[in-house]
Amino acid sequence: MPASLAETRLISPPGDKQFFAPHFPRPSVTKKTSTSAEPAGAAPAQREDFSRAPVNARLTADAKIELFRQMVRIRRFEERSLRAYQAKKIGGFLHLYIGQEAVAVGCCSLMGPHDHVITAYRDHGHAIAVGMDTKPLMAELYGKATGCSKGKGGSMHYFAPDKNFWGGHGIVGGQIPLGTGLAYALKYQGKKGAAMAFMGDGAVNQGAVHEAYNLASLWNLPVVFVIENNGYSMGTSQARSSAGELAKRAAGYDMEWGQCQGHDVYEVRAMMDHFLTKARDQQRPSTVEIDTYRYRGHSVADPDNTYRTKSEIEEYRRTKDPIQLFQGKLIAEGVLTEAAAARIDEAARAESELSAEFAEASPFPTPADIQSDVYWDSDNPSERKSKGRLFFD
Amino acid sequence: MPVITYREAIRHALAEELERDANVVVMGEEVGQFHGAYKVTEGLLAKFGPNRIVDTPISEAGFIGLGIGASMLGVRPVMELMFWSFYSVAFDQILNNAANVRYMSGGQIHCPIVIRGPANGGTNVGATHSHTPENVLANHPGVKVVVPATAADAKGLLKSAIRDNDPVFFLENTILYGEKGEVPEGEHLVPLGLADVKREGKDLTIVTYGRSVLHSLAAASVLEQEHDISAEVVDLRTIRPLDIDTVLKSVAKTHRVLIVEEQKPFASVGSQLAYMIQREAFDELDAPIHRLATVDAPAIYSPPVEVEQLPNPQRVLQAALEVLA
């Protein structure tokens, strides 16, 4: 097997031992409004073939198809949940992951038994990628008792500790200290693993993120901070919200950092494998910035035409759709056929439909359920040590 | 029974729990090499080493959040806030993440963290360092709030807090750190949510907690000696869960209530207590419930005046006489 170009790029440049070199000349911070005018050096035809990176080269055909299937499942789940939202089956916010599928799937596909994930409120993709069943996920959106959080969390608050998935958090950047704490726990308990703490590009300006960066680097914690840069913090473009390059801020904390394109699941895996390995083996944190794009508004209730154009969305969808691109690659590799891809898509549609039927048929929690799951003590009365009144009605 | 300081009692509780459970970690600003800003953790670094006694940067949102995340994976962090007043910069971590994660996950995650440190006025450090957030904290279902008044309670409650599976916020008092008291030898646990009648009486119930217990006991002595009034002093010890039964039992005996708290009065712990007492013991009351709180303004710096802003024995005495008038 020839040494991958990706491998050689992962070696830090001479004289600069600390930092992972960005893969490509970066478009300016206004890149999201000029996707058709990328520098020639970044044109897809001349870019690295990340399928040759060792972490991808060793994938079996089935494993590659599984990556594709996961992305399709996320896409169809999200589309089905959007229809449910439009039918007023779902309350509150619904932050869809459509367009970003390769990021969660690429990252979570690398998880070992002691690797953990935490993310913000755009969490459906990560939940599916770590292996949560779509039925309780959809039921949670419907506010049903069969939901993954019993209808108590909603779209932004999915959790599956049995799958090393710690949410699903609503406050921008607030989950990043928690993810750093997961890494602290791994280190304290002597487990060889890493935490992936996901955030959006809007989170990098929150103080809690920077406090977490400092602690992670200072204490050599095995965490990879993953910035999913979809170009917009709600309706404010990166150019209008953030000075400088986002991942590069890690340099101020003596942390390695990297950037990659998030529409190529192979590329995501190649970069993440490097940094996850570094976290697990060397107990060093890093920050990665993965360029991606969301096709829908910040939340589906939000207007999506005040800060970007339809043509920008269409351009991305046409040239960089992560599922279409990967499907094309797998067909070119001879791993997948058009017919097999169609069958996977059909199964994903059917699965999402079943999840909606399950959600629809499930009961709501009752008012009596409002006060369960508040305290460990009240949920475990026979083992409770404390006395006194816990609730004040 | 050995007589030790409130500070030593907390230190002993930490040391015993560190000894008992390898998951316990003490973390905070200056807790290690500096021996603690108030010397509570003095000597623990030498005994338990830097993996168990962890100095943090001045970064409350970061390290408190880190502790919460670690607790979700089974570590039992005991986080020191140099002042509870600094909770405001970690508010999202404490009251969104620690308080809500169990609920929002449908009971899948619990968060056995203790956050401890002093929360009091009276040391002339101005408004930013004199907050008493027990009402704010206790307003969040999912958390427990403890405010010990004596060395024995501080030790027994902290040990229980560290073993508790819910987030426990433990509010100490810089002025009490040097106060001495008898502390039982050996394993001494005080359950959370159990009030303690610190002095028995028949004419008036003073419901209080924290340093105000000491003021109330001092005032009760004067009431007895100079006014022939027998005041019962009920120390809540824990704000949430709340031992309202002990309070109501005392009210049924004395029929008059004074609440004393080092809180600003608006929507304070005392407000909640007054609501509950009138709701649950209306027929027992022979007089309106009275409350003595901190004078309603940000904490004043001026040393002699701050004494008058806070509850003190003289103010408690006057308030008690008003209830009995």
Coordinates of C-alpha atoms in Angstrom, one line a residue, chain B residues 8 28 32 65-66 80 98 143 147 153 156 158 173 194 214 231 238 247-248 256 258 263 290 304:
Chain B
E8 CA -11.0 21.6 60.2
G28 CA -10.5 24.4 42.6
G32 CA -3.4 22.5 46.5
G65 CA -18.2 22.5 33.7
L66 CA -15.3 20.1 33.5
E80 CA -14.1 24.6 45.6
A98 CA -25.7 20.1 36.4
V143 CA -30.1 20.4 42.9
V147 CA -25.8 25.6 54.5
D153 CA -22.9 19.8 60.9
G156 CA -21.4 15.4 58.7
L158 CA -20.3 17.4 53.6
N173 CA -19.1 30.9 55.6
L194 CA -32.8 17.1 58.2
L214 CA -25.4 31.8 65.9
A231 CA -37.3 30.9 72.0
T238 CA -30.3 22.0 54.3
V247 CA -40.4 23.6 61.4
L248 CA -44.2 22.9 61.5
R256 CA -45.2 32.4 66.6
L258 CA -39.5 34.6 63.2
Q263 CA -30.5 36.8 52.4
H290 CA -42.0 37.9 60.7
P304 CA -19.2 49.2 60.9

